[in-house]
């Protein structure tokens, strides 16, 4: 399965994994040596967390 196209500033919702249900703005996109795409998400309250890009979907607004 192809990772979703997410970029800095995109609003996203985590749909799988530890942070499921959280919503925020993508702040950083990195690709590891193994090819996994990881992102940092900043929630509205300023809390930051990292997750895999394949675990999120981009949302409007």
GROMACS .gro file of C-alpha atoms in nm:
model
   61
    1UNK     CA    1   0.000   0.000   0.000
    2UNK     CA    2   0.133   0.344  -0.095
    3UNK     CA    3   0.178   0.604   0.179
    4UNK     CA    4  -0.064   0.895   0.158
    5UNK     CA    5   0.066   1.216   0.009
    6UNK     CA    6   0.112   1.434   0.315
    7UNK     CA    7   0.316   1.749   0.339
    8UNK     CA    8   0.406   2.021   0.584
    9UNK     CA    9   0.099   2.222   0.682
   10UNK     CA   10  -0.156   1.955   0.590
   11UNK     CA   11  -0.429   1.891   0.848
   12UNK     CA   12  -0.451   1.521   0.922
   13UNK     CA   13  -0.625   1.264   1.138
   14UNK     CA   14  -0.449   0.955   1.271
   15UNK     CA   15  -0.657   0.649   1.178
   16UNK     CA   16  -0.429   0.370   1.308
   17UNK     CA   17  -0.160   0.307   1.565
   18UNK     CA   18  -0.090   0.447   1.912
   19UNK     CA   19  -0.219   0.799   1.836
   20UNK     CA   20  -0.544   0.688   1.667
   21UNK     CA   21  -0.814   0.955   1.681
   22UNK     CA   22  -0.579   1.251   1.723
   23UNK     CA   23  -0.594   1.541   1.480
   24UNK     CA   24  -0.330   1.801   1.400
   25UNK     CA   25  -0.108   1.970   1.145
   26UNK     CA   26   0.190   1.799   0.981
   27UNK     CA   27   0.509   1.980   1.082
   28UNK     CA   28   0.785   1.754   0.951
   29UNK     CA   29   0.809   1.470   0.697
   30UNK     CA   30   1.108   1.234   0.696
   31UNK     CA   31   1.193   0.916   0.510
   32UNK     CA   32   1.405   0.665   0.701
   33UNK     CA   33   1.686   0.455   0.553
   34UNK     CA   34   1.441   0.164   0.530
   35UNK     CA   35   1.192   0.375   0.333
   36UNK     CA   36   0.934   0.429   0.608
   37UNK     CA   37   0.782   0.778   0.597
   38UNK     CA   38   0.744   0.934   0.942
   39UNK     CA   39   0.574   1.262   1.025
   40UNK     CA   40   0.557   1.494   1.323
   41UNK     CA   41   0.203   1.610   1.402
   42UNK     CA   42   0.129   1.920   1.610
   43UNK     CA   43  -0.210   1.919   1.781
   44UNK     CA   44  -0.414   2.235   1.839
   45UNK     CA   45  -0.296   2.245   2.203
   46UNK     CA   46   0.070   2.243   2.092
   47UNK     CA   47   0.139   1.879   2.181
   48UNK     CA   48   0.366   1.709   1.927
   49UNK     CA   49   0.400   1.342   1.839
   50UNK     CA   50   0.555   1.130   1.566
   51UNK     CA   51   0.373   0.866   1.366
   52UNK     CA   52   0.398   0.679   1.038
   53UNK     CA   53   0.252   0.855   0.736
   54UNK     CA   54   0.063   0.538   0.643
   55UNK     CA   55  -0.138   0.578   0.967
   56UNK     CA   56  -0.289   0.916   0.875
   57UNK     CA   57  -0.537   1.061   0.633
   58UNK     CA   58  -0.548   1.422   0.520
   59UNK     CA   59  -0.863   1.609   0.625
   60UNK     CA   60  -1.013   1.940   0.518
   61UNK     CA   61  -1.025   2.236   0.752
   0.00000   0.00000   0.00000
